Amino acid sequence: MNRCSFCRRSAESVDTLAAETIANKPAGLKRATPVWESLDDEALLAHLPRIEAIRHSVDDDLRAWVGEARNRGISWDRVGASLGMRRQSAWERFS
């Protein structure tokens, strides 16, 4: 079953699974048109809170994963490196 990579809802319960559409196209084809190009201003603004809620959910999930990494004794240096940041930045963000 296909799912949204952000919210994990099933394909049937979301408007578009853009990654599925893009991933199934052969390499070199033109990229899909961004969803916001087909929206009027009100629809675009109405979508922003949903994106913000997803961002919060992803951030909470990331914090949980980092917490588990630390519970396993993985160093801040390795956590930071896996996230493309320095040890100090990882510690400041997640401790």
mmCIF file of C-alpha atoms in Angstrom:
data_model
loop_
_atom_site.group_PDB
_atom_site.id
_atom_site.type_symbol
_atom_site.label_atom_id
_atom_site.label_comp_id
_atom_site.label_asym_id
_atom_site.label_seq_id
_atom_site.Cartn_x
_atom_site.Cartn_y
_atom_site.Cartn_z
ATOM 1 C CA MET A 1 0.000 0.000 0.000
ATOM 2 C CA ASN A 2 1.353 3.430 -0.925
ATOM 3 C CA ARG A 3 1.560 6.013 1.831
ATOM 4 C CA CYS A 4 2.420 9.686 2.151
ATOM 5 C CA SER A 5 6.075 9.868 3.201
ATOM 6 C CA PHE A 6 5.320 12.721 5.602
ATOM 7 C CA CYS A 7 2.097 11.842 7.383
ATOM 8 C CA ARG A 8 2.029 8.087 6.600
ATOM 9 C CA ARG A 9 -1.638 8.264 5.553
ATOM 10 C CA SER A 10 -2.723 5.831 2.850
ATOM 11 C CA ALA A 11 -2.761 6.851 -0.800
ATOM 12 C CA GLU A 12 -6.553 6.771 -0.756
ATOM 13 C CA SER A 13 -6.757 9.415 1.986
ATOM 14 C CA VAL A 14 -4.440 12.051 0.477
ATOM 15 C CA ASP A 15 -4.879 14.239 -2.599
ATOM 16 C CA THR A 16 -1.550 13.503 -4.305
ATOM 17 C CA LEU A 17 1.409 11.237 -3.717
ATOM 18 C CA ALA A 18 3.961 13.343 -5.574
ATOM 19 C CA ALA A 19 6.941 11.161 -4.715
ATOM 20 C CA GLU A 20 5.186 8.122 -6.164
ATOM 21 C CA THR A 21 4.454 9.972 -9.378
ATOM 22 C CA ILE A 22 7.996 11.282 -9.700
ATOM 23 C CA ALA A 23 9.669 8.026 -8.668
ATOM 24 C CA ASN A 24 7.730 5.980 -11.224
ATOM 25 C CA LYS A 25 8.810 8.165 -14.143
ATOM 26 C CA PRO A 26 11.919 7.194 -16.109
ATOM 27 C CA ALA A 27 15.000 9.325 -15.428
ATOM 28 C CA GLY A 28 15.260 12.480 -17.484
ATOM 29 C CA LEU A 29 11.559 13.299 -17.717
ATOM 30 C CA LYS A 30 10.353 16.751 -16.759
ATOM 31 C CA ARG A 31 9.608 17.223 -13.064
ATOM 32 C CA ALA A 32 5.984 17.349 -11.911
ATOM 33 C CA THR A 33 4.328 20.748 -11.530
ATOM 34 C CA PRO A 34 4.282 21.885 -7.879
ATOM 35 C CA VAL A 35 0.840 21.506 -6.315
ATOM 36 C CA TRP A 36 0.685 25.181 -5.279
ATOM 37 C CA GLU A 37 0.651 26.304 -8.919
ATOM 38 C CA SER A 38 -2.913 25.011 -9.237
ATOM 39 C CA LEU A 39 -4.154 26.633 -5.998
ATOM 40 C CA ASP A 40 -5.691 30.049 -5.492
ATOM 41 C CA ASP A 41 -4.376 32.215 -2.649
ATOM 42 C CA GLU A 42 -6.993 31.060 -0.129
ATOM 43 C CA ALA A 43 -6.334 27.374 -0.797
ATOM 44 C CA LEU A 44 -2.590 27.941 -0.548
ATOM 45 C CA LEU A 45 -2.982 29.740 2.792
ATOM 46 C CA ALA A 46 -5.341 27.029 4.050
ATOM 47 C CA HIS A 47 -2.664 24.420 3.316
ATOM 48 C CA LEU A 48 0.077 26.141 5.354
ATOM 49 C CA PRO A 49 -1.207 25.011 8.796
ATOM 50 C CA ARG A 50 -1.217 21.401 7.579
ATOM 51 C CA ILE A 51 2.395 21.680 6.498
ATOM 52 C CA GLU A 52 3.304 23.276 9.838
ATOM 53 C CA ALA A 53 1.577 20.426 11.705
ATOM 54 C CA ILE A 54 3.528 17.894 9.654
ATOM 55 C CA ARG A 55 6.751 19.772 10.415
ATOM 56 C CA HIS A 56 6.003 19.541 14.133
ATOM 57 C CA SER A 57 5.253 15.837 13.809
ATOM 58 C CA VAL A 58 8.476 15.185 11.912
ATOM 59 C CA ASP A 59 10.444 17.234 14.456
ATOM 60 C CA ASP A 60 8.920 15.241 17.328
ATOM 61 C CA ASP A 61 9.780 12.006 15.532
ATOM 62 C CA LEU A 62 13.356 13.158 14.915
ATOM 63 C CA ARG A 63 13.739 14.088 18.583
ATOM 64 C CA ALA A 64 12.529 10.616 19.567
ATOM 65 C CA TRP A 65 15.019 8.950 17.218
ATOM 66 C CA VAL A 66 17.881 11.121 18.468
ATOM 67 C CA GLY A 67 16.824 10.329 22.033
ATOM 68 C CA GLU A 68 16.974 6.615 21.280
ATOM 69 C CA ALA A 69 20.396 7.035 19.676
ATOM 70 C CA ARG A 70 21.614 8.758 22.823
ATOM 71 C CA ASN A 71 19.993 6.074 25.038
ATOM 72 C CA ARG A 72 22.060 3.545 23.108
ATOM 73 C CA GLY A 73 25.202 5.485 23.939
ATOM 74 C CA ILE A 74 25.773 6.905 20.470
ATOM 75 C CA SER A 75 27.926 10.031 20.762
ATOM 76 C CA TRP A 76 26.774 13.536 19.917
ATOM 77 C CA ASP A 77 29.570 13.563 17.330
ATOM 78 C CA ARG A 78 28.026 10.607 15.470
ATOM 79 C CA VAL A 79 24.471 11.929 15.848
ATOM 80 C CA GLY A 80 25.541 15.297 14.465
ATOM 81 C CA ALA A 81 27.476 13.730 11.597
ATOM 82 C CA SER A 82 24.456 11.649 10.583
ATOM 83 C CA LEU A 83 22.383 14.845 10.422
ATOM 84 C CA GLY A 84 25.014 16.871 8.580
ATOM 85 C CA MET A 85 25.800 19.095 11.548
ATOM 86 C CA ARG A 86 28.515 19.452 14.145
ATOM 87 C CA ARG A 87 28.389 17.773 17.532
ATOM 88 C CA GLN A 88 27.762 21.081 19.288
ATOM 89 C CA SER A 89 24.841 21.952 16.996
ATOM 90 C CA ALA A 90 23.258 18.535 17.543
ATOM 91 C CA TRP A 91 23.676 18.840 21.314
ATOM 92 C CA GLU A 92 22.161 22.353 21.358
ATOM 93 C CA ARG A 93 19.200 21.318 19.230
ATOM 94 C CA PHE A 94 18.332 18.005 20.855
ATOM 95 C CA SER A 95 19.588 17.988 24.445
#
